[in-house]
Tab-separated table of C-alpha atoms in Angstrom:
chain	number	residue	atom	x	y	z
A	327	MET	CA	7.091	-6.092	-26.373
A	328	GLU	CA	4.171	-7.317	-28.545
A	329	GLU	CA	3.942	-10.484	-26.556
A	330	LYS	CA	3.795	-8.715	-23.189
A	331	VAL	CA	1.083	-6.399	-24.591
A	332	MET	CA	-0.829	-9.429	-25.856
A	333	GLU	CA	-0.542	-11.120	-22.464
A	334	LEU	CA	-2.012	-8.092	-20.765
A	335	LEU	CA	-4.858	-7.929	-23.285
A	336	LYS	CA	-5.586	-11.585	-22.778
A	337	GLU	CA	-5.957	-11.001	-19.014
A	338	ILE	CA	-8.550	-8.366	-19.671
A	339	ASP	CA	-10.591	-10.420	-22.266
A	340	GLU	CA	-9.242	-13.317	-24.384
A	341	GLU	CA	-11.618	-12.241	-27.205
A	342	ILE	CA	-9.396	-9.164	-27.757
A	343	LEU	CA	-6.629	-11.375	-29.138
A	344	GLU	CA	-8.918	-12.833	-31.810
A	345	PHE	CA	-10.776	-9.629	-32.552
A	346	GLU	CA	-10.119	-8.522	-36.254
A	347	GLY	CA	-12.482	-5.588	-36.398
A	348	GLU	CA	-11.997	-1.880	-36.411
A	349	ASN	CA	-13.082	-0.775	-32.840
A	350	LEU	CA	-12.764	-2.798	-29.620
A	351	PHE	CA	-15.119	-0.357	-27.973
A	352	GLU	CA	-17.931	-0.805	-30.446
A	353	ALA	CA	-17.373	-4.628	-30.169
A	354	GLY	CA	-18.020	-4.327	-26.405
A	355	LEU	CA	-14.556	-5.704	-25.667
A	356	LEU	CA	-13.207	-2.455	-24.049
A	357	ASP	CA	-14.774	0.365	-22.114
A	358	SER	CA	-13.407	3.290	-20.174
A	359	PHE	CA	-12.981	1.320	-16.992
A	360	LEU	CA	-11.058	-1.535	-18.758
A	361	VAL	CA	-8.830	1.121	-20.458
A	362	ILE	CA	-7.910	2.550	-17.074
A	363	GLU	CA	-7.143	-1.058	-15.918
A	364	LEU	CA	-5.051	-1.630	-19.002
A	365	VAL	CA	-3.169	1.592	-18.735
A	366	SER	CA	-2.256	0.673	-15.186
A	367	GLU	CA	-1.115	-2.742	-16.228
A	368	LEU	CA	0.922	-1.361	-19.038
A	369	GLU	CA	2.606	1.135	-16.813
A	370	ASP	CA	3.627	-1.523	-14.315
A	371	ALA	CA	4.761	-4.044	-17.065
A	372	PHE	CA	6.898	-1.496	-18.852
A	373	ASP	CA	7.862	0.625	-15.940
A	374	ILE	CA	6.635	3.760	-17.593
A	375	GLU	CA	4.048	6.409	-16.914
A	376	ILE	CA	1.366	7.017	-19.577
A	377	ASP	CA	0.395	10.596	-19.775
A	378	ALA	CA	-3.349	11.237	-19.898
A	379	LYS	CA	-2.861	12.914	-23.286
A	380	TYR	CA	-2.304	9.349	-24.729
A	381	VAL	CA	-5.345	7.788	-23.049
A	382	LEU	CA	-7.538	8.407	-26.062
A	383	GLU	CA	-10.086	6.012	-27.721
A	384	GLU	CA	-8.077	6.046	-30.989
A	385	ASN	CA	-4.978	4.688	-29.270
A	386	PHE	CA	-6.989	1.822	-27.782
A	387	ARG	CA	-9.368	1.092	-30.647
A	388	THR	CA	-7.431	-2.037	-31.826
A	389	LYS	CA	-4.695	-4.246	-30.420
A	390	GLU	CA	-2.420	-2.949	-33.117
A	391	ASN	CA	-2.984	0.618	-32.031
A	392	ILE	CA	-2.182	-0.329	-28.483
A	393	ILE	CA	1.126	-2.003	-29.629
A	394	LYS	CA	1.932	1.036	-31.736
A	395	LEU	CA	1.370	3.365	-28.714
A	396	MET	CA	3.587	1.282	-26.436
A	397	LYS	CA	6.346	1.162	-29.061
A	398	LYS	CA	6.168	5.014	-29.224
A	399	LEU	CA	6.212	5.418	-25.380
A	400	THR	CA	9.069	3.042	-24.794
A	401	GLU	CA	11.424	4.342	-27.419
């Protein structure tokens, strides 16, 4: 799962994989439009539907948060 998430993040911006900070949004690596694109890609890749209540900045602030969210949603 982690590998698949990382592949999708790489497609959006390779710098996300190397980012070690606290907030992808503040670093300019993610914005609301990219999150919508990422959510769509994650839904397709994992054959799930991500409810809007999970599409919050805190869930997409770091690659670790994104992986944690996906683990929660695919259990």
